[in-house]
Amino acid sequence: MNIRETDIYEEGRNDGVAQGAEQAKIETARNLLNMNLSLEQVVQGTGLSLEIVEQLAKEQESQD
């Protein structure tokens, strides 16, 4: 593997790790919302934006 291939491999790996971390935050936010924490508490606990947490809360409301 040459340097360019190594760089591409590392970039892809890092992207995958970042996506996995974001998915974990979203799953944690869903769990916290199910525990009836406020939107602000979920934002603080997960580091997600208020906009994303609001969207997740709306999705959960429509599923109930």
N, CA, C and O atoms as CSV, one atom per row, in Angstrom:
chain,resi,resn,atom,element,x,y,z
A,1,MET,N,N,0.854,-1.166,0.000
A,1,MET,CA,C,0.000,0.000,0.000
A,1,MET,C,C,0.904,1.234,0.000
A,1,MET,O,O,1.811,1.349,0.825
A,2,ASN,N,N,0.651,2.143,-0.922
A,2,ASN,CA,C,1.467,3.354,-0.969
A,2,ASN,C,C,0.877,4.435,-0.054
A,2,ASN,O,O,-0.168,4.233,0.566
A,3,ILE,N,N,1.547,5.559,0.020
A,3,ILE,CA,C,1.127,6.629,0.927
A,3,ILE,C,C,-0.269,7.130,0.585
A,3,ILE,O,O,-1.071,7.375,1.487
A,4,ARG,N,N,-0.571,7.285,-0.684
A,4,ARG,CA,C,-1.893,7.772,-1.116
A,4,ARG,C,C,-2.979,6.797,-0.703
A,4,ARG,O,O,-4.018,7.215,-0.192
A,5,GLU,N,N,-2.763,5.517,-0.910
A,5,GLU,CA,C,-3.747,4.503,-0.513
A,5,GLU,C,C,-3.936,4.493,0.991
A,5,GLU,O,O,-5.052,4.336,1.484
A,6,THR,N,N,-2.844,4.660,1.715
A,6,THR,CA,C,-2.923,4.705,3.173
A,6,THR,C,C,-3.742,5.903,3.630
A,6,THR,O,O,-4.561,5.787,4.541
A,7,ASP,N,N,-3.524,7.055,2.998
A,7,ASP,CA,C,-4.291,8.257,3.342
A,7,ASP,C,C,-5.776,8.057,3.072
A,7,ASP,O,O,-6.609,8.449,3.890
A,8,ILE,N,N,-6.119,7.455,1.941
A,8,ILE,CA,C,-7.517,7.214,1.596
A,8,ILE,C,C,-8.144,6.246,2.602
A,8,ILE,O,O,-9.270,6.453,3.055
A,9,TYR,N,N,-7.409,5.195,2.945
A,9,TYR,CA,C,-7.887,4.223,3.920
A,9,TYR,C,C,-8.150,4.897,5.267
A,9,TYR,O,O,-9.198,4.684,5.877
A,10,GLU,N,N,-7.204,5.706,5.727
A,10,GLU,CA,C,-7.344,6.385,7.019
A,10,GLU,C,C,-8.524,7.356,6.996
A,10,GLU,O,O,-9.269,7.451,7.971
A,11,GLU,N,N,-8.694,8.066,5.900
A,11,GLU,CA,C,-9.811,9.009,5.781
A,11,GLU,C,C,-11.142,8.272,5.854
A,11,GLU,O,O,-12.059,8.715,6.545
A,12,GLY,N,N,-11.251,7.173,5.158
A,12,GLY,CA,C,-12.478,6.380,5.190
A,12,GLY,C,C,-12.745,5.817,6.568
A,12,GLY,O,O,-13.885,5.810,7.031
A,13,ARG,N,N,-11.707,5.349,7.219
A,13,ARG,CA,C,-11.850,4.808,8.567
A,13,ARG,C,C,-12.322,5.896,9.528
A,13,ARG,O,O,-13.225,5.667,10.333
A,14,ASN,N,N,-11.720,7.069,9.447
A,14,ASN,CA,C,-12.093,8.175,10.325
A,14,ASN,C,C,-13.531,8.616,10.082
A,14,ASN,O,O,-14.248,8.939,11.029
A,15,ASP,N,N,-13.956,8.632,8.821
A,15,ASP,CA,C,-15.344,8.973,8.505
A,15,ASP,C,C,-16.297,7.966,9.127
A,15,ASP,O,O,-17.334,8.344,9.673
A,16,GLY,N,N,-15.952,6.692,9.047
A,16,GLY,CA,C,-16.791,5.650,9.633
A,16,GLY,C,C,-16.897,5.768,11.135
A,16,GLY,O,O,-17.971,5.570,11.703
A,17,VAL,N,N,-15.800,6.086,11.777
A,17,VAL,CA,C,-15.800,6.263,13.237
A,17,VAL,C,C,-16.679,7.451,13.607
A,17,VAL,O,O,-17.454,7.374,14.561
A,18,ALA,N,N,-16.569,8.536,12.872
A,18,ALA,CA,C,-17.372,9.730,13.154
A,18,ALA,C,C,-18.854,9.445,12.978
A,18,ALA,O,O,-19.670,9.885,13.788
A,19,GLN,N,N,-19.210,8.714,11.929
A,19,GLN,CA,C,-20.617,8.374,11.699
A,19,GLN,C,C,-21.145,7.487,12.815
A,19,GLN,O,O,-22.283,7.649,13.257
A,20,GLY,N,N,-20.334,6.563,13.265
A,20,GLY,CA,C,-20.743,5.689,14.360
A,20,GLY,C,C,-20.956,6.461,15.651
A,20,GLY,O,O,-21.894,6.181,16.397
A,21,ALA,N,N,-20.099,7.422,15.916
A,21,ALA,CA,C,-20.240,8.247,17.114
A,21,ALA,C,C,-21.517,9.078,17.046
A,21,ALA,O,O,-22.209,9.235,18.052
A,22,GLU,N,N,-21.828,9.601,15.888
A,22,GLU,CA,C,-23.043,10.400,15.721
A,22,GLU,C,C,-24.282,9.525,15.923
A,22,GLU,O,O,-25.247,9.954,16.556
A,23,GLN,N,N,-24.259,8.317,15.394
A,23,GLN,CA,C,-25.381,7.391,15.577
A,23,GLN,C,C,-25.553,7.034,17.046
A,23,GLN,O,O,-26.682,6.900,17.517
A,24,ALA,N,N,-24.461,6.879,17.775
A,24,ALA,CA,C,-24.534,6.578,19.203
A,24,ALA,C,C,-25.172,7.742,19.960
A,24,ALA,O,O,-25.960,7.525,20.880
A,25,LYS,N,N,-24.835,8.969,19.580
A,25,LYS,CA,C,-25.432,10.142,20.221
A,25,LYS,C,C,-26.936,10.189,19.960
A,25,LYS,O,O,-27.718,10.517,20.852
A,26,ILE,N,N,-27.327,9.863,18.745
A,26,ILE,CA,C,-28.745,9.882,18.393
A,26,ILE,C,C,-29.503,8.815,19.185
A,26,ILE,O,O,-30.599,9.076,19.683
A,27,GLU,N,N,-28.940,7.643,19.302
A,27,GLU,CA,C,-29.582,6.571,20.074
A,27,GLU,C,C,-29.678,6.961,21.549
A,27,GLU,O,O,-30.694,6.705,22.195
A,28,THR,N,N,-28.638,7.570,22.073
A,28,THR,CA,C,-28.671,8.037,23.463
A,28,THR,C,C,-29.753,9.105,23.639
A,28,THR,O,O,-30.480,9.096,24.632
A,29,ALA,N,N,-29.856,10.011,22.689
A,29,ALA,CA,C,-30.886,11.055,22.753
A,29,ALA,C,C,-32.275,10.432,22.763
A,29,ALA,O,O,-33.139,10.865,23.526
A,30,ARG,N,N,-32.500,9.434,21.937
A,30,ARG,CA,C,-33.815,8.760,21.933
A,30,ARG,C,C,-34.110,8.148,23.289
A,30,ARG,O,O,-35.229,8.250,23.793
A,31,ASN,N,N,-33.105,7.509,23.883
A,31,ASN,CA,C,-33.294,6.907,25.198
A,31,ASN,C,C,-33.605,7.969,26.255
A,31,ASN,O,O,-34.488,7.778,27.091
A,32,LEU,N,N,-32.882,9.079,26.214
A,32,LEU,CA,C,-33.125,10.152,27.179
A,32,LEU,C,C,-34.509,10.768,26.994
A,32,LEU,O,O,-35.175,11.105,27.973
A,33,LEU,N,N,-34.938,10.915,25.761
A,33,LEU,CA,C,-36.291,11.425,25.504
A,33,LEU,C,C,-37.343,10.453,26.038
A,33,LEU,O,O,-38.364,10.882,26.577
A,34,ASN,N,N,-37.106,9.163,25.894
A,34,ASN,CA,C,-38.025,8.155,26.438
A,34,ASN,C,C,-38.093,8.216,27.956
A,34,ASN,O,O,-39.089,7.809,28.553
A,35,MET,N,N,-37.028,8.729,28.584
A,35,MET,CA,C,-36.991,8.878,30.041
A,35,MET,C,C,-37.618,10.212,30.467
A,35,MET,O,O,-37.567,10.588,31.639
A,36,ASN,N,N,-38.203,10.911,29.508
A,36,ASN,CA,C,-38.895,12.191,29.730
A,36,ASN,C,C,-37.981,13.319,30.192
A,36,ASN,O,O,-38.421,14.212,30.916
A,37,LEU,N,N,-36.716,13.289,29.782
A,37,LEU,CA,C,-35.840,14.424,30.049
A,37,LEU,C,C,-36.228,15.563,29.124
A,37,LEU,O,O,-36.762,15.335,28.038
A,38,SER,N,N,-35.963,16.777,29.547
A,38,SER,CA,C,-36.283,17.935,28.712
A,38,SER,C,C,-35.365,17.961,27.488
A,38,SER,O,O,-34.313,17.324,27.463
A,39,LEU,N,N,-35.790,18.707,26.491
A,39,LEU,CA,C,-34.979,18.845,25.282
A,39,LEU,C,C,-33.611,19.424,25.630
A,39,LEU,O,O,-32.590,18.983,25.103
A,40,GLU,N,N,-33.598,20.405,26.510
A,40,GLU,CA,C,-32.342,21.043,26.888
A,40,GLU,C,C,-31.409,20.056,27.587
A,40,GLU,O,O,-30.197,20.084,27.375
A,41,GLN,N,N,-31.981,19.181,28.425
A,41,GLN,CA,C,-31.168,18.176,29.101
A,41,GLN,C,C,-30.572,17.187,28.099
A,41,GLN,O,O,-29.421,16.771,28.229
A,42,VAL,N,N,-31.363,16.825,27.112
A,42,VAL,CA,C,-30.879,15.895,26.091
A,42,VAL,C,C,-29.770,16.537,25.269
A,42,VAL,O,O,-28.772,15.887,24.958
A,43,VAL,N,N,-29.935,17.799,24.920
A,43,VAL,CA,C,-28.891,18.532,24.193
A,43,VAL,C,C,-27.610,18.550,25.016
A,43,VAL,O,O,-26.526,18.269,24.505
A,44,GLN,N,N,-27.747,18.881,26.291
A,44,GLN,CA,C,-26.578,18.958,27.158
A,44,GLN,C,C,-25.924,17.586,27.327
A,44,GLN,O,O,-24.697,17.485,27.347
A,45,GLY,N,N,-26.727,16.538,27.449
A,45,GLY,CA,C,-26.200,15.210,27.686
A,45,GLY,C,C,-25.563,14.554,26.477
A,45,GLY,O,O,-24.688,13.700,26.619
A,46,THR,N,N,-25.996,14.946,25.288
A,46,THR,CA,C,-25.500,14.287,24.077
A,46,THR,C,C,-24.566,15.141,23.239
A,46,THR,O,O,-23.756,14.613,22.477
A,47,GLY,N,N,-24.671,16.451,23.374
A,47,GLY,CA,C,-23.889,17.337,22.523
A,47,GLY,C,C,-24.512,17.550,21.156
A,47,GLY,O,O,-23.919,18.205,20.298
A,48,LEU,N,N,-25.705,17.001,20.944
A,48,LEU,CA,C,-26.422,17.230,19.689
A,48,LEU,C,C,-27.036,18.621,19.700
A,48,LEU,O,O,-27.220,19.214,20.763
A,49,SER,N,N,-27.349,19.135,18.536
A,49,SER,CA,C,-27.980,20.448,18.453
A,49,SER,C,C,-29.438,20.343,18.889
A,49,SER,O,O,-30.046,19.275,18.825
A,50,LEU,N,N,-29.982,21.466,19.330
A,50,LEU,CA,C,-31.390,21.515,19.718
A,50,LEU,C,C,-32.273,21.133,18.539
A,50,LEU,O,O,-33.293,20.468,18.719
A,51,GLU,N,N,-31.897,21.541,17.348
A,51,GLU,CA,C,-32.680,21.227,16.145
A,51,GLU,C,C,-32.795,19.714,15.940
A,51,GLU,O,O,-33.879,19.213,15.641
A,52,ILE,N,N,-31.709,18.996,16.095
A,52,ILE,CA,C,-31.721,17.546,15.918
A,52,ILE,C,C,-32.557,16.889,17.008
A,52,ILE,O,O,-33.346,15.986,16.727
A,53,VAL,N,N,-32.390,17.336,18.252
A,53,VAL,CA,C,-33.146,16.749,19.362
A,53,VAL,C,C,-34.638,17.011,19.184
A,53,VAL,O,O,-35.455,16.130,19.451
A,54,GLU,N,N,-35.001,18.200,18.740
A,54,GLU,CA,C,-36.415,18.499,18.472
A,54,GLU,C,C,-36.965,17.572,17.397
A,54,GLU,O,O,-38.090,17.085,17.513
A,55,GLN,N,N,-36.182,17.325,16.356
A,55,GLN,CA,C,-36.608,16.434,15.280
A,55,GLN,C,C,-36.801,15.014,15.818
A,55,GLN,O,O,-37.781,14.353,15.475
A,56,LEU,N,N,-35.887,14.547,16.645
A,56,LEU,CA,C,-36.019,13.216,17.225
A,56,LEU,C,C,-37.258,13.127,18.111
A,56,LEU,O,O,-37.958,12.115,18.103
A,57,ALA,N,N,-37.530,14.185,18.876
A,57,ALA,CA,C,-38.705,14.209,19.747
A,57,ALA,C,C,-39.994,14.143,18.913
A,57,ALA,O,O,-40.935,13.439,19.279
A,58,LYS,N,N,-40.033,14.868,17.810
A,58,LYS,CA,C,-41.206,14.839,16.934
A,58,LYS,C,C,-41.399,13.459,16.327
A,58,LYS,O,O,-42.527,12.978,16.213
A,59,GLU,N,N,-40.297,12.820,15.937
A,59,GLU,CA,C,-40.387,11.471,15.380
A,59,GLU,C,C,-40.939,10.501,16.408
A,59,GLU,O,O,-41.740,9.629,16.071
A,60,GLN,N,N,-40.521,10.640,17.654
A,60,GLN,CA,C,-41.002,9.748,18.709
A,60,GLN,C,C,-42.470,10.003,18.998
A,60,GLN,O,O,-43.222,9.062,19.252
A,61,GLU,N,N,-42.889,11.259,18.963
A,61,GLU,CA,C,-44.300,11.592,19.197
A,61,GLU,C,C,-45.180,10.961,18.125
A,61,GLU,O,O,-46.272,10.477,18.421
A,62,SER,N,N,-44.714,10.966,16.899
A,62,SER,CA,C,-45.510,10.399,15.810
A,62,SER,C,C,-45.570,8.880,15.878
A,62,SER,O,O,-46.486,8.274,15.322
A,63,GLN,N,N,-44.600,8.251,16.556
A,63,GLN,CA,C,-44.594,6.803,16.703
A,63,GLN,C,C,-45.471,6.345,17.855
A,63,GLN,O,O,-45.905,5.193,17.887
A,64,ASP,N,N,-45.737,7.244,18.805
A,64,ASP,CA,C,-46.546,6.871,19.974
A,64,ASP,C,C,-48.004,6.812,19.678
A,64,ASP,O,O,-48.802,6.512,20.565
